Amino acid sequence: MSEQEDDIILSELDDNELVQQMYDDLYDGLKEEIEEAVEILLERGWAPYRILTEALVGGMTVVGNDFRDGILFVPEVLLAANAMKGGMFILKPLLAETGAPRVGKMVIGTVKGDIHDIGKNLVSMMMEGAGFEVVDLGINNAVETYLEALEAEKPDILGMSALLTTTMPYMKVVIDTMVEKQIRDDYIVLVGGAPLNEEFGKAIGADAYCRDAAVAVETAKEWVARKHNQMAAG
Ligand code: B1M
């Protein structure tokens, strides 16, 4: 984006300038620069969650808008995603380091036909940070993969992510199969992804739709507490 890229010394920028520069660097897919900037913000005392939301997710929103408008294309967005993952990789252990007690277990994966994983990874990181054990199935998961994981891992929660209008209906396929096999009520089912909304979550039979990772954590805590209370009540 900027022709003067080589002249910029990230550590000399103030916080606002640095975040703006991160937006540019994310846009340009400059992974090393993003990693360096994340380290600088950490040194300056920024909380990992603030870096994640204000710098990385904020920058990715700009990328998303230009992708939508046909200004950026898949190869460029892949580079941006790769740069974002570089930053997330540094933040992951810090977000998970809160020392929170284990509150529950979640199996999560992106649905069949969909390879978007940044949002799902963010949810996983935040859930781990809040004390959940997370089993991440990755991307492009068929109903069989979800069911095998539920059987093997016995989690409290099944989380599904979809970023495409063409793949979000697959969540219903998974939930319907769980109903068919009479295991639907054994799990809390949470769904998320940019094209979803609360109405869709209800319509497919999920327990809740989660707008973002922070909401996913709060919703998961609420539902797990409710489940434990019900079990305690007999
Ligand atoms: Co794609 N893509 N993409 N893409 N891509 C979108 C989703 C799109 C909206 C872009 C656009 O047109 N504006 C559009 C979908 C349109 C639609 O369906 N209506 C789109 C398209 C069309 C495509 C392709 C079809 C493009 C093509 O090939 N012509 C193709 C599809 C490939 C496939 O999946 N089969 C494709 C490919 C790609 C890349 C590979 C280049 C790359 C993905 C890289 C990767 O993930 N490793 C990519 C990217 C990066 C995007 C955008 C730009 C960014 C997505 C993202 O990471 N957002 C996206 C545009 C956008 O969303 N604005 C776009 C940041 C992330 C933090 O947010 O994922 O929403 P999000 O997650 C949030 C919440 O949604 C929620 O919490 C997260 C954190 O706060 N959440 C959950 C998500 N999952 C959850 C699960 C939960 C709970 C909460 O469970 C409990």
Short mmCIF file of C-alpha atoms and ligand atoms in Angstrom, two decimals:
data_model
loop_
_atom_site.label_atom_id
_atom_site.label_comp_id
_atom_site.label_asym_id
_atom_site.label_seq_id
_atom_site.Cartn_x
_atom_site.Cartn_y
_atom_site.Cartn_z
CA MET A 1 0.00 0.00 0.00
CA SER A 2 2.70 2.45 0.99
CA GLU A 3 5.73 3.02 -1.22
CA GLN A 4 7.70 4.26 1.76
CA GLU A 5 7.34 0.93 3.56
CA ASP A 6 11.09 0.44 3.91
CA ASP A 7 11.56 3.84 5.56
CA ILE A 8 9.08 3.21 8.36
CA ILE A 9 10.47 2.20 11.74
CA LEU A 10 7.50 0.71 13.55
CA SER A 11 8.85 1.31 17.05
CA GLU A 12 9.06 5.05 16.37
CA LEU A 13 5.33 5.37 15.63
CA ASP A 14 2.91 6.34 18.38
CA ASP A 15 0.11 3.89 19.22
CA ASN A 16 -2.44 5.36 16.80
CA GLU A 17 0.06 5.57 13.96
CA LEU A 18 1.21 2.05 14.66
CA VAL A 19 -2.32 0.64 14.51
CA GLN A 20 -2.94 2.51 11.25
CA GLN A 21 0.33 1.09 9.92
CA MET A 22 -0.83 -2.39 10.96
CA TYR A 23 -4.00 -1.88 8.93
CA ASP A 24 -1.79 -1.06 5.92
CA ASP A 25 0.59 -3.96 6.60
CA LEU A 26 -2.27 -6.41 7.02
CA TYR A 27 -3.74 -5.13 3.79
CA ASP A 28 -0.39 -5.74 2.11
CA GLY A 29 -0.02 -9.18 3.72
CA LEU A 30 3.22 -8.27 5.51
CA LYS A 31 3.40 -10.98 8.16
CA GLU A 32 6.78 -10.04 9.70
CA GLU A 33 5.73 -6.41 10.11
CA ILE A 34 2.47 -7.48 11.77
CA GLU A 35 4.37 -9.76 14.15
CA GLU A 36 6.81 -6.96 15.02
CA ALA A 37 3.97 -4.50 15.61
CA VAL A 38 2.15 -6.96 17.89
CA GLU A 39 5.34 -7.35 19.94
CA ILE A 40 5.72 -3.58 20.17
CA LEU A 41 2.13 -3.10 21.38
CA LEU A 42 2.62 -5.84 23.96
CA GLU A 43 5.79 -4.12 25.19
CA ARG A 44 3.80 -0.90 25.48
CA GLY A 45 1.37 -2.64 27.80
CA TRP A 46 -1.55 -3.28 25.43
CA ALA A 47 -3.71 -6.18 26.56
CA PRO A 48 -3.63 -9.10 24.10
CA TYR A 49 -7.40 -8.89 23.60
CA ARG A 50 -7.16 -5.19 22.72
CA ILE A 51 -4.46 -5.89 20.12
CA LEU A 52 -6.59 -8.68 18.69
CA THR A 53 -9.77 -6.67 18.38
CA GLU A 54 -8.54 -3.15 17.66
CA ALA A 55 -5.51 -3.86 15.48
CA LEU A 56 -5.95 -7.29 13.88
CA VAL A 57 -9.73 -7.70 13.55
CA GLY A 58 -10.04 -3.99 12.74
CA GLY A 59 -7.50 -4.35 9.93
CA MET A 60 -9.16 -7.47 8.62
CA THR A 61 -12.46 -5.59 8.35
CA VAL A 62 -10.83 -3.18 5.89
CA VAL A 63 -9.53 -6.15 3.89
CA GLY A 64 -13.01 -7.73 3.96
CA ASN A 65 -14.68 -4.59 2.66
CA ASP A 66 -12.29 -4.26 -0.27
CA PHE A 67 -12.65 -7.98 -1.02
CA ARG A 68 -16.41 -7.51 -1.12
CA ASP A 69 -16.05 -4.49 -3.40
CA GLY A 70 -13.79 -6.30 -5.87
CA ILE A 71 -10.71 -4.20 -5.02
CA LEU A 72 -8.82 -7.13 -3.44
CA PHE A 73 -8.82 -10.71 -4.74
CA VAL A 74 -8.33 -14.16 -3.21
CA PRO A 75 -4.49 -14.28 -3.39
CA GLU A 76 -4.18 -10.91 -1.64
CA VAL A 77 -6.75 -11.85 0.98
CA LEU A 78 -4.87 -15.09 1.62
CA LEU A 79 -1.71 -13.10 2.29
CA ALA A 80 -3.62 -10.80 4.63
CA ALA A 81 -5.05 -13.84 6.42
CA ASN A 82 -1.57 -15.29 6.75
CA ALA A 83 -0.27 -12.03 8.24
CA MET A 84 -3.18 -11.99 10.68
CA LYS A 85 -2.43 -15.56 11.72
CA GLY A 86 1.18 -14.51 12.44
CA GLY A 87 -0.12 -11.93 14.89
CA MET A 88 -2.67 -14.31 16.38
CA PHE A 89 0.04 -16.92 16.92
CA ILE A 90 1.92 -14.54 19.23
CA LEU A 91 -1.25 -13.63 21.14
CA LYS A 92 -2.63 -17.15 21.51
CA PRO A 93 -0.59 -18.27 24.55
CA LEU A 94 -1.15 -14.91 26.22
CA LEU A 95 -4.91 -15.12 25.80
CA ALA A 96 -4.86 -18.66 27.12
CA GLU A 97 -2.74 -17.66 30.13
CA THR A 98 -5.46 -16.23 32.31
CA GLY A 99 -5.26 -19.11 34.75
CA ALA A 100 -9.02 -19.48 34.64
CA PRO A 101 -10.28 -22.82 36.03
CA ARG A 102 -11.51 -25.43 33.48
CA VAL A 103 -15.11 -24.57 32.91
CA GLY A 104 -16.07 -26.95 30.13
CA LYS A 105 -15.12 -28.56 26.86
CA MET A 106 -15.95 -27.59 23.28
CA VAL A 107 -15.51 -29.29 19.93
CA ILE A 108 -15.46 -26.70 17.13
CA GLY A 109 -15.02 -26.78 13.36
CA THR A 110 -15.85 -24.95 10.16
CA VAL A 111 -18.54 -26.74 8.16
CA LYS A 112 -18.20 -28.75 4.97
CA GLY A 113 -17.38 -26.74 1.85
CA ASP A 114 -15.99 -23.83 3.84
CA ILE A 115 -12.30 -23.12 4.38
CA HIS A 116 -12.54 -19.88 6.38
CA ASP A 117 -10.88 -20.43 9.73
CA ILE A 118 -9.74 -17.11 11.17
CA GLY A 119 -12.96 -16.44 13.09
CA LYS A 120 -13.13 -20.02 14.35
CA ASN A 121 -9.50 -19.84 15.48
CA LEU A 122 -10.23 -16.63 17.31
CA VAL A 123 -13.20 -18.20 19.07
CA SER A 124 -11.01 -21.19 20.03
CA MET A 125 -8.32 -18.90 21.42
CA MET A 126 -10.77 -16.84 23.45
CA MET A 127 -12.52 -19.94 24.76
CA GLU A 128 -9.19 -21.42 25.86
CA GLY A 129 -8.37 -18.10 27.50
CA ALA A 130 -11.63 -18.32 29.43
CA GLY A 131 -10.79 -21.80 30.73
CA PHE A 132 -12.49 -24.07 28.20
CA GLU A 133 -10.76 -27.11 26.75
CA VAL A 134 -11.09 -26.81 22.97
CA VAL A 135 -10.84 -29.55 20.38
CA ASP A 136 -10.46 -27.86 16.99
CA LEU A 137 -11.53 -29.96 14.01
CA GLY A 138 -10.26 -27.43 11.48
CA ILE A 139 -12.09 -26.64 8.25
CA ASN A 140 -14.39 -28.38 5.77
CA ASN A 141 -15.99 -30.78 8.26
CA ALA A 142 -18.59 -33.30 7.16
CA VAL A 143 -21.35 -34.37 9.53
CA GLU A 144 -19.55 -37.68 10.16
CA THR A 145 -16.45 -35.85 11.44
CA TYR A 146 -18.51 -33.83 13.91
CA LEU A 147 -20.33 -36.92 15.15
CA GLU A 148 -17.12 -38.93 15.58
CA ALA A 149 -15.57 -36.07 17.54
CA LEU A 150 -18.63 -35.77 19.79
CA GLU A 151 -18.48 -39.48 20.49
CA ALA A 152 -14.73 -39.47 21.16
CA GLU A 153 -14.40 -36.19 23.06
CA LYS A 154 -17.71 -35.99 24.94
CA PRO A 155 -17.68 -32.18 25.04
CA ASP A 156 -20.27 -29.92 26.65
CA ILE A 157 -20.49 -27.80 23.51
CA LEU A 158 -20.47 -28.29 19.76
CA GLY A 159 -19.41 -25.11 17.96
CA MET A 160 -19.83 -24.65 14.23
CA SER A 161 -18.55 -21.85 12.03
CA ALA A 162 -19.60 -20.87 8.48
CA LEU A 163 -18.64 -17.80 6.48
CA LEU A 164 -20.52 -18.45 3.27
CA THR A 165 -24.23 -18.20 2.59
CA THR A 166 -23.81 -21.41 0.60
CA THR A 167 -22.28 -23.37 3.51
CA MET A 168 -24.30 -22.10 6.46
CA PRO A 169 -27.28 -24.42 5.69
CA TYR A 170 -24.92 -27.34 6.37
CA MET A 171 -25.17 -26.54 10.07
CA LYS A 172 -28.79 -27.70 9.88
CA VAL A 173 -27.66 -30.97 8.30
CA VAL A 174 -25.44 -31.60 11.33
CA ILE A 175 -28.13 -30.66 13.86
CA ASP A 176 -30.82 -32.70 12.05
CA THR A 177 -28.51 -35.72 12.06
CA MET A 178 -27.95 -35.25 15.80
CA VAL A 179 -31.74 -35.20 16.30
CA GLU A 180 -32.10 -38.33 14.15
CA LYS A 181 -29.49 -40.12 16.27
CA GLN A 182 -31.18 -38.88 19.45
CA ILE A 183 -28.05 -37.13 20.70
CA ARG A 184 -29.07 -33.51 20.04
CA ASP A 185 -29.98 -32.78 23.66
CA ASP A 186 -26.71 -34.19 24.96
CA TYR A 187 -24.85 -31.11 23.72
CA ILE A 188 -25.06 -27.35 23.72
CA VAL A 189 -24.90 -26.28 20.07
CA LEU A 190 -23.46 -22.82 19.37
CA VAL A 191 -23.08 -21.40 15.88
CA GLY A 192 -21.33 -18.37 14.44
CA GLY A 193 -19.95 -16.72 11.33
CA ALA A 194 -20.43 -13.41 9.53
CA PRO A 195 -23.51 -14.30 7.41
CA LEU A 196 -25.50 -15.84 10.29
CA ASN A 197 -27.91 -14.12 12.65
CA GLU A 198 -29.98 -15.00 15.67
CA GLU A 199 -33.03 -15.88 13.59
CA PHE A 200 -31.02 -18.34 11.50
CA GLY A 201 -29.58 -19.93 14.66
CA LYS A 202 -33.09 -20.49 16.01
CA ALA A 203 -34.44 -21.75 12.67
CA ILE A 204 -31.81 -24.50 12.39
CA GLY A 205 -32.26 -25.63 15.99
CA ALA A 206 -29.03 -24.33 17.52
CA ASP A 207 -29.06 -23.27 21.15
CA ALA A 208 -27.53 -19.90 20.37
CA TYR A 209 -25.95 -17.76 17.69
CA CYS A 210 -22.74 -15.98 18.71
CA ARG A 211 -22.01 -12.67 17.02
CA ASP A 212 -18.32 -12.68 17.91
CA ALA A 213 -15.72 -14.47 20.00
CA ALA A 214 -16.46 -12.50 23.15
CA VAL A 215 -20.17 -13.33 22.86
CA ALA A 216 -19.24 -16.97 22.22
CA VAL A 217 -17.34 -17.09 25.53
CA GLU A 218 -20.16 -15.45 27.49
CA THR A 219 -22.82 -17.65 25.85
CA ALA A 220 -20.78 -20.79 26.43
CA LYS A 221 -20.29 -19.96 30.11
CA GLU A 222 -23.99 -19.24 30.55
CA TRP A 223 -25.14 -22.45 28.87
CA VAL A 224 -22.59 -24.66 30.64
CA ALA A 225 -23.62 -23.20 34.02
CA ARG A 226 -27.28 -23.81 33.13
CA LYS A 227 -26.49 -27.41 32.11
CA HIS A 228 -24.58 -28.07 35.34
CA ASN A 229 -27.41 -26.58 37.43
CA GLN A 230 -29.96 -28.78 35.65
CA MET A 231 -27.81 -31.86 36.27
CA ALA A 232 -27.40 -30.93 39.94
CA ALA A 233 -31.17 -30.51 40.25
CA GLY A 234 -31.54 -34.09 39.08
CO1 B1M B 1 -13.75 -15.38 1.78
N1 B1M B 1 -15.57 -14.67 1.66
N2 B1M B 1 -14.10 -16.49 0.22
N3 B1M B 1 -11.90 -15.88 1.93
N4 B1M B 1 -13.58 -14.04 3.05
C1 B1M B 1 -16.01 -13.79 2.74
C2 B1M B 1 -16.67 -14.57 3.86
C3 B1M B 1 -17.01 -12.81 1.96
C4 B1M B 1 -18.09 -12.17 2.91
C5 B1M B 1 -16.18 -11.72 1.27
C6 B1M B 1 -17.04 -10.70 0.57
O1 B1M B 1 -17.52 -10.97 -0.50
N5 B1M B 1 -17.20 -9.57 1.18
C7 B1M B 1 -17.58 -13.75 0.90
C8 B1M B 1 -18.84 -14.54 1.26
C9 B1M B 1 -20.07 -14.03 0.58
C10 B1M B 1 -21.25 -14.80 0.97
O2 B1M B 1 -21.28 -16.00 1.11
N6 B1M B 1 -22.33 -14.07 1.14
C11 B1M B 1 -16.39 -14.67 0.65
C12 B1M B 1 -16.21 -15.45 -0.52
C13 B1M B 1 -17.24 -15.25 -1.62
C14 B1M B 1 -15.15 -16.36 -0.68
C15 B1M B 1 -14.87 -17.28 -1.86
C16 B1M B 1 -16.10 -17.99 -2.46
C17 B1M B 1 -14.13 -16.41 -2.90
C18 B1M B 1 -13.82 -17.11 -4.21
O3 B1M B 1 -13.17 -18.11 -4.24
N7 B1M B 1 -14.34 -16.51 -5.25
C19 B1M B 1 -13.88 -18.30 -1.26
C20 B1M B 1 -14.59 -19.49 -0.62
C21 B1M B 1 -13.67 -20.60 -0.23
C22 B1M B 1 -14.38 -21.65 0.58
O4 B1M B 1 -14.54 -21.51 1.77
N8 B1M B 1 -14.85 -22.72 -0.06
C23 B1M B 1 -13.24 -17.45 -0.20
C24 B1M B 1 -11.92 -17.61 0.21
C25 B1M B 1 -11.30 -16.82 1.17
C26 B1M B 1 -9.81 -16.90 1.49
C27 B1M B 1 -9.26 -18.32 1.43
C28 B1M B 1 -9.08 -16.02 0.52
C29 B1M B 1 -9.77 -16.23 2.91
C30 B1M B 1 -9.90 -17.24 4.08
C31 B1M B 1 -8.58 -17.50 4.76
C32 B1M B 1 -8.78 -18.21 6.06
O5 B1M B 1 -9.79 -18.12 6.75
N9 B1M B 1 -7.76 -18.95 6.42
C33 B1M B 1 -11.05 -15.39 2.90
C34 B1M B 1 -11.29 -14.32 3.80
C35 B1M B 1 -10.16 -13.94 4.73
C36 B1M B 1 -12.54 -13.64 3.83
C37 B1M B 1 -12.90 -12.36 4.61
C38 B1M B 1 -12.23 -11.19 3.89
C39 B1M B 1 -12.55 -12.28 6.06
C40 B1M B 1 -13.07 -13.41 6.94
C41 B1M B 1 -12.43 -13.29 8.27
O6 B1M B 1 -11.46 -13.95 8.55
N10 B1M B 1 -12.93 -12.33 9.09
C42 B1M B 1 -14.50 -12.37 4.46
C43 B1M B 1 -15.10 -10.98 4.46
C44 B1M B 1 -15.72 -10.61 5.79
O7 B1M B 1 -16.14 -11.46 6.57
N11 B1M B 1 -15.83 -9.34 6.02
C45 B1M B 1 -14.71 -13.29 3.34
C46 B1M B 1 -12.33 -12.02 10.39
C47 B1M B 1 -12.92 -12.94 11.45
C48 B1M B 1 -12.32 -12.56 12.79
O8 B1M B 1 -14.33 -12.72 11.49
O9 B1M B 1 -14.84 -14.98 10.48
O10 B1M B 1 -16.70 -13.33 10.95
P1 B1M B 1 -15.40 -13.92 11.31
O11 B1M B 1 -15.51 -14.51 12.78
C49 B1M B 1 -16.06 -13.81 13.88
C50 B1M B 1 -17.59 -14.02 14.05
O12 B1M B 1 -18.26 -14.28 12.83
C51 B1M B 1 -17.71 -15.10 15.07
O13 B1M B 1 -16.60 -14.84 15.92
C52 B1M B 1 -15.47 -14.49 15.11
C53 B1M B 1 -14.54 -13.66 15.93
O14 B1M B 1 -15.13 -12.50 16.47
N12 B1M B 1 -17.65 -16.51 14.69
C54 B1M B 1 -18.08 -17.50 15.53
C55 B1M B 1 -17.15 -17.11 13.59
N13 B1M B 1 -17.26 -18.43 13.68
C56 B1M B 1 -17.81 -18.72 14.87
C57 B1M B 1 -18.15 -19.95 15.48
C58 B1M B 1 -18.72 -19.92 16.73
C59 B1M B 1 -18.98 -18.70 17.37
C60 B1M B 1 -18.67 -17.47 16.79
O15 B1M B 1 -19.01 -21.11 17.28
C61 B1M B 1 -19.38 -21.17 18.57
#
